[in-house]
PDB file of C-alpha atoms in Angstrom:
ATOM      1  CA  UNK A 338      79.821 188.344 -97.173  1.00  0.00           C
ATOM      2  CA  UNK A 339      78.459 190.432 -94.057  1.00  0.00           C
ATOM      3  CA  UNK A 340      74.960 189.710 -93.364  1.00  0.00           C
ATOM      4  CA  UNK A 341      73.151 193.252 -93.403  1.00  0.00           C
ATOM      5  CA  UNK A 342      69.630 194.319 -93.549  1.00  0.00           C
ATOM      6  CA  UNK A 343      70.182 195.688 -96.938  1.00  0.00           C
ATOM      7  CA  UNK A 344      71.858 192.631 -98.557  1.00  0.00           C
ATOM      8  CA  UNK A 345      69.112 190.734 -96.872  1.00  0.00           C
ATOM      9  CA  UNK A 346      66.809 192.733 -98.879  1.00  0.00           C
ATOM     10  CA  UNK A 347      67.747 193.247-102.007  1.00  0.00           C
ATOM     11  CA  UNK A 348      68.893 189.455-102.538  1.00  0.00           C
ATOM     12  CA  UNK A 349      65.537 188.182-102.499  1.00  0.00           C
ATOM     13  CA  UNK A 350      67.164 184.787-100.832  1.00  0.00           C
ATOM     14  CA  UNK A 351      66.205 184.631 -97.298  1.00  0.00           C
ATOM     15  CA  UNK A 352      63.195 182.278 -97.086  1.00  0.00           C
ATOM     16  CA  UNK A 353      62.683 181.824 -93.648  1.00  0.00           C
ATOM     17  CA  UNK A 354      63.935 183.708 -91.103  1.00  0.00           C
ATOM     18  CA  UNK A 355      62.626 182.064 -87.398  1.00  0.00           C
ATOM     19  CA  UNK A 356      63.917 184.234 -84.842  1.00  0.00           C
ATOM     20  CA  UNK A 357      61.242 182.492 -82.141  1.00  0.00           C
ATOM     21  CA  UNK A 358      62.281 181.997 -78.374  1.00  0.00           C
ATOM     22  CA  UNK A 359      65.119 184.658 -78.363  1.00  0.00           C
ATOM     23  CA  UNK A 360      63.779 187.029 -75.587  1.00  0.00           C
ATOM     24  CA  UNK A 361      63.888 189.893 -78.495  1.00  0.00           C
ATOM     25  CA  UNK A 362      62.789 192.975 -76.952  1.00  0.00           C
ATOM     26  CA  UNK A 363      61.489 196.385 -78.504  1.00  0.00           C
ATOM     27  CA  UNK A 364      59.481 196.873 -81.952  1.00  0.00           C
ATOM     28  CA  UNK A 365      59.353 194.480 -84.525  1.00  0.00           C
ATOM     29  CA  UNK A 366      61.545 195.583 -87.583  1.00  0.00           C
ATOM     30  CA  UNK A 367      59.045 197.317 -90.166  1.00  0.00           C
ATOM     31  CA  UNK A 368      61.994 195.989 -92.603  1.00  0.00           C
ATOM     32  CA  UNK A 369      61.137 192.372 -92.263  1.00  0.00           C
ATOM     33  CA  UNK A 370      57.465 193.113 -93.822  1.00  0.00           C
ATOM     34  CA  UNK A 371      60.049 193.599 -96.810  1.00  0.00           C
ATOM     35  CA  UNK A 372      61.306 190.455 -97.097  1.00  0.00           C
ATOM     36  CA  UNK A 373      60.126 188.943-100.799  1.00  0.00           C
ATOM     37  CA  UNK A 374      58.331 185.497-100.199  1.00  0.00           C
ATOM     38  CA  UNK A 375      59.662 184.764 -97.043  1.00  0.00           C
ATOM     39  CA  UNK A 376      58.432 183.295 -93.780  1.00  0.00           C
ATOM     40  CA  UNK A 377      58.728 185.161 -90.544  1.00  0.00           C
ATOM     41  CA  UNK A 378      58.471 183.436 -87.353  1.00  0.00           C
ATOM     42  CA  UNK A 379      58.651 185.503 -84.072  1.00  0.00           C
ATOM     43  CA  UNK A 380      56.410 183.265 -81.749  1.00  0.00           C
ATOM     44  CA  UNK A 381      57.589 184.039 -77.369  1.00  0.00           C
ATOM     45  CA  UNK A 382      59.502 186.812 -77.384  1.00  0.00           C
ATOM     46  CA  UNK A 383      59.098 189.609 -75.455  1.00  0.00           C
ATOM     47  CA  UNK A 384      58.456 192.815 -77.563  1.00  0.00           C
ATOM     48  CA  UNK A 385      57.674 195.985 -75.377  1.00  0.00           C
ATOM     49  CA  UNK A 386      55.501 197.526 -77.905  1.00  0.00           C
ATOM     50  CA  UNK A 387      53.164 194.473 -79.338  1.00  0.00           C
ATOM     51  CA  UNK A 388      52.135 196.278 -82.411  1.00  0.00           C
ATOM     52  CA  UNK A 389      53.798 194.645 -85.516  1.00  0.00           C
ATOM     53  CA  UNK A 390      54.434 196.551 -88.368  1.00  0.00           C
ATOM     54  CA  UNK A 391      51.101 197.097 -90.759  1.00  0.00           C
ATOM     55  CA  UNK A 392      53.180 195.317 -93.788  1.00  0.00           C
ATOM     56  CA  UNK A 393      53.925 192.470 -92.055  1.00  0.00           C
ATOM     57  CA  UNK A 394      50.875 191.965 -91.002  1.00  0.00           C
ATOM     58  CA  UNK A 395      49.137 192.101 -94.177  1.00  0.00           C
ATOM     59  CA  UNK A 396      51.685 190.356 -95.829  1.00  0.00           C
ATOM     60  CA  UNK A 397      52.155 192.495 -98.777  1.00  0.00           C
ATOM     61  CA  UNK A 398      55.379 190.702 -99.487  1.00  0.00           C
ATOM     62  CA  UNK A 399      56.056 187.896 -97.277  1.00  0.00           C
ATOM     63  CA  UNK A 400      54.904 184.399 -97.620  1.00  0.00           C
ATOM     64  CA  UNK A 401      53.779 183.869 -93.390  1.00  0.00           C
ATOM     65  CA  UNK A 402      53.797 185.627 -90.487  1.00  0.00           C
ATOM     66  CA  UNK A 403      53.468 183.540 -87.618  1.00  0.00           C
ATOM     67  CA  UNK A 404      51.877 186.386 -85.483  1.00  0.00           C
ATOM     68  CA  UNK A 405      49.533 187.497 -88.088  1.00  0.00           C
ATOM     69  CA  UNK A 406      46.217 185.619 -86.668  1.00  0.00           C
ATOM     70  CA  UNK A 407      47.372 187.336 -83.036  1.00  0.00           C
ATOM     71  CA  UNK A 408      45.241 190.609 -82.936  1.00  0.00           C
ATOM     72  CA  UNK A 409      47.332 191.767 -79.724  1.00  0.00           C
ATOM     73  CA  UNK A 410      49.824 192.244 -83.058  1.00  0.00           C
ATOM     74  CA  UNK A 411      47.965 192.669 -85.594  1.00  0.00           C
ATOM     75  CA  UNK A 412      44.748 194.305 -84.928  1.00  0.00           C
ATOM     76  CA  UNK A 413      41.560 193.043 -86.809  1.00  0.00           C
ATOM     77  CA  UNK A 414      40.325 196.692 -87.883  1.00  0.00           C
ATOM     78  CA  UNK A 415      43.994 198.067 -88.401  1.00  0.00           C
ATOM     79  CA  UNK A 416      44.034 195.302 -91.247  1.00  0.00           C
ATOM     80  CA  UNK A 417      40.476 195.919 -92.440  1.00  0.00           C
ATOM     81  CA  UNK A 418      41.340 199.524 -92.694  1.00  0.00           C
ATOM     82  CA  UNK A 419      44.632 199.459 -94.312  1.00  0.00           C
ATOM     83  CA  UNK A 420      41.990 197.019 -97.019  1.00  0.00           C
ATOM     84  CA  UNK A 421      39.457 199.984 -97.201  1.00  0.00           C
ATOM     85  CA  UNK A 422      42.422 202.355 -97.862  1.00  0.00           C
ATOM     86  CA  UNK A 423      43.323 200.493-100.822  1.00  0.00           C
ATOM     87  CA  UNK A 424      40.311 199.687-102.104  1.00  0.00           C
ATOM     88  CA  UNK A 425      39.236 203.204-101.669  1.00  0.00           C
ATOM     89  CA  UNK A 426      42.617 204.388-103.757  1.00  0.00           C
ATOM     90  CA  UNK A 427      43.975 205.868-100.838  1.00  0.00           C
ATOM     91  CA  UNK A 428      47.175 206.696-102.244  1.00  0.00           C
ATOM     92  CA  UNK A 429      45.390 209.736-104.083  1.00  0.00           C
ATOM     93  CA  UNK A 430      43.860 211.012-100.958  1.00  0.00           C
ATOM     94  CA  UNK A 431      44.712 214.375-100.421  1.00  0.00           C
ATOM     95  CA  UNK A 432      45.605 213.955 -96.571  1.00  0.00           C
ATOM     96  CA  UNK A 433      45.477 210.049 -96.044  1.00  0.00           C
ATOM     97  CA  UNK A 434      46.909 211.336 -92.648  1.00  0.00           C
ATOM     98  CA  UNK A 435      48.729 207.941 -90.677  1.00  0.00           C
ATOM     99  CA  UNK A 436      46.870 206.191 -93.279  1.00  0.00           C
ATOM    100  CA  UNK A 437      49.107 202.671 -94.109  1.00  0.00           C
ATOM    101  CA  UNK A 438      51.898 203.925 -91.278  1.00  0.00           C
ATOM    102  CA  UNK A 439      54.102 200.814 -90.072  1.00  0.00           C
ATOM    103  CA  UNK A 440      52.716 201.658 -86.227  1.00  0.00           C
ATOM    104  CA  UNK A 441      50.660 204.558 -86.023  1.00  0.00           C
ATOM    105  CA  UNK A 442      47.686 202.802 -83.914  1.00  0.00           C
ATOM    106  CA  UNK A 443      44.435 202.774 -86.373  1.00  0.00           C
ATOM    107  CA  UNK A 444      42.435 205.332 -83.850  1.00  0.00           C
ATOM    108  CA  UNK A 445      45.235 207.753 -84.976  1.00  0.00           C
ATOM    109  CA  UNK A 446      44.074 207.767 -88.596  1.00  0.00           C
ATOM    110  CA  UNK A 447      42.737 210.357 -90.240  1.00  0.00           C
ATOM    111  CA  UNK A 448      39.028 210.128 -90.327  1.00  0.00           C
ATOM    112  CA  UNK A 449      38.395 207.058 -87.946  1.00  0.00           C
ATOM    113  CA  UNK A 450      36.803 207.994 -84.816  1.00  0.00           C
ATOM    114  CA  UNK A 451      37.278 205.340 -82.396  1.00  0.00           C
ATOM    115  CA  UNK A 452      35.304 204.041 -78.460  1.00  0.00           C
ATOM    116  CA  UNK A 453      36.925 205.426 -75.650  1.00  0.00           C
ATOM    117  CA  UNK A 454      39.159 202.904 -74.791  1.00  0.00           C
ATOM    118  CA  UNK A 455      40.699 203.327 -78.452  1.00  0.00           C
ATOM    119  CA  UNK A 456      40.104 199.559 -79.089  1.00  0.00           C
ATOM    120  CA  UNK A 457      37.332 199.432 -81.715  1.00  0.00           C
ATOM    121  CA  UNK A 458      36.247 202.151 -84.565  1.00  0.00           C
ATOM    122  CA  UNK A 459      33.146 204.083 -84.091  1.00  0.00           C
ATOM    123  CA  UNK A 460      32.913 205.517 -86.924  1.00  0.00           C
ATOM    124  CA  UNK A 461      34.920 206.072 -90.288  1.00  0.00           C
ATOM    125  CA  UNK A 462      34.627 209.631 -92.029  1.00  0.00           C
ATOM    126  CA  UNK A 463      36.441 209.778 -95.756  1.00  0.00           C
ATOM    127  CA  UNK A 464      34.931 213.057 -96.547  1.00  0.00           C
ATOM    128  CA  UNK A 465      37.940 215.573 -97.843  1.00  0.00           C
ATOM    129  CA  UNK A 466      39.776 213.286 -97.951  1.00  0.00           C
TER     130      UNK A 466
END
């Protein structure tokens, strides 16, 4: 049987996929936030871009994500955000605009206003929204 990202995901029986100290380069796969109850471990590697993918990071479906406490990869108020967005049943928004996208950065999003080195929100406006 070939080993291919769809068989990975629709099998549901990958647990643990450790893919640490392989010089990987690049994004992180948005497709591995996808993987049902499963560990991810990508500890020293050398990805270009260090934002992880917003699923992985709040682990909507995996079990652990080794980089997940690392805000270089997982910002702090990308993750609060993405909480307020549910919370605030962001889904029905009429323009949720980069809302809950895999990489857009969180200063990007639609209604959060952020300092001018686009580290930290300023300000969050959810009016017409």
């Amino acid at each position: 049987m070939n080993l291919t990202r769809s068989c990975l995901l629709s099998t549901g029986s990958l647990k643990h996929l450790d893919l640490s100290k392989n010089k990987l380069t690049g994004m992180i796969p948005a497709e591995l936030g996808q993987l049902q109850d499963a560990s991810v471990v990508l500890k020293s590697n050398d990805f270009k871009d260090n934002s992880a993918p917003l699923s992985l990071c709040m682990m909507s479906s995996v079990n652990e994500f080794d980089l997940a406490n690392e805000t270089a990869f997982c910002p702090l108020e990308r993750n609060a955000l993405s909480e307020i967005y549910d919370s605030a049943k962001g889904g029905e928004w009429t323009d949720g605009t980069n809302w809950k996208d895999e990489y857009a950065i969180f200063c990007d999003w639609k209604g959060v206003i952020c300092d001018d080195g686009r580290n930290h929100v300023t300000k969050i406006n959810l009016s017409n929204m």
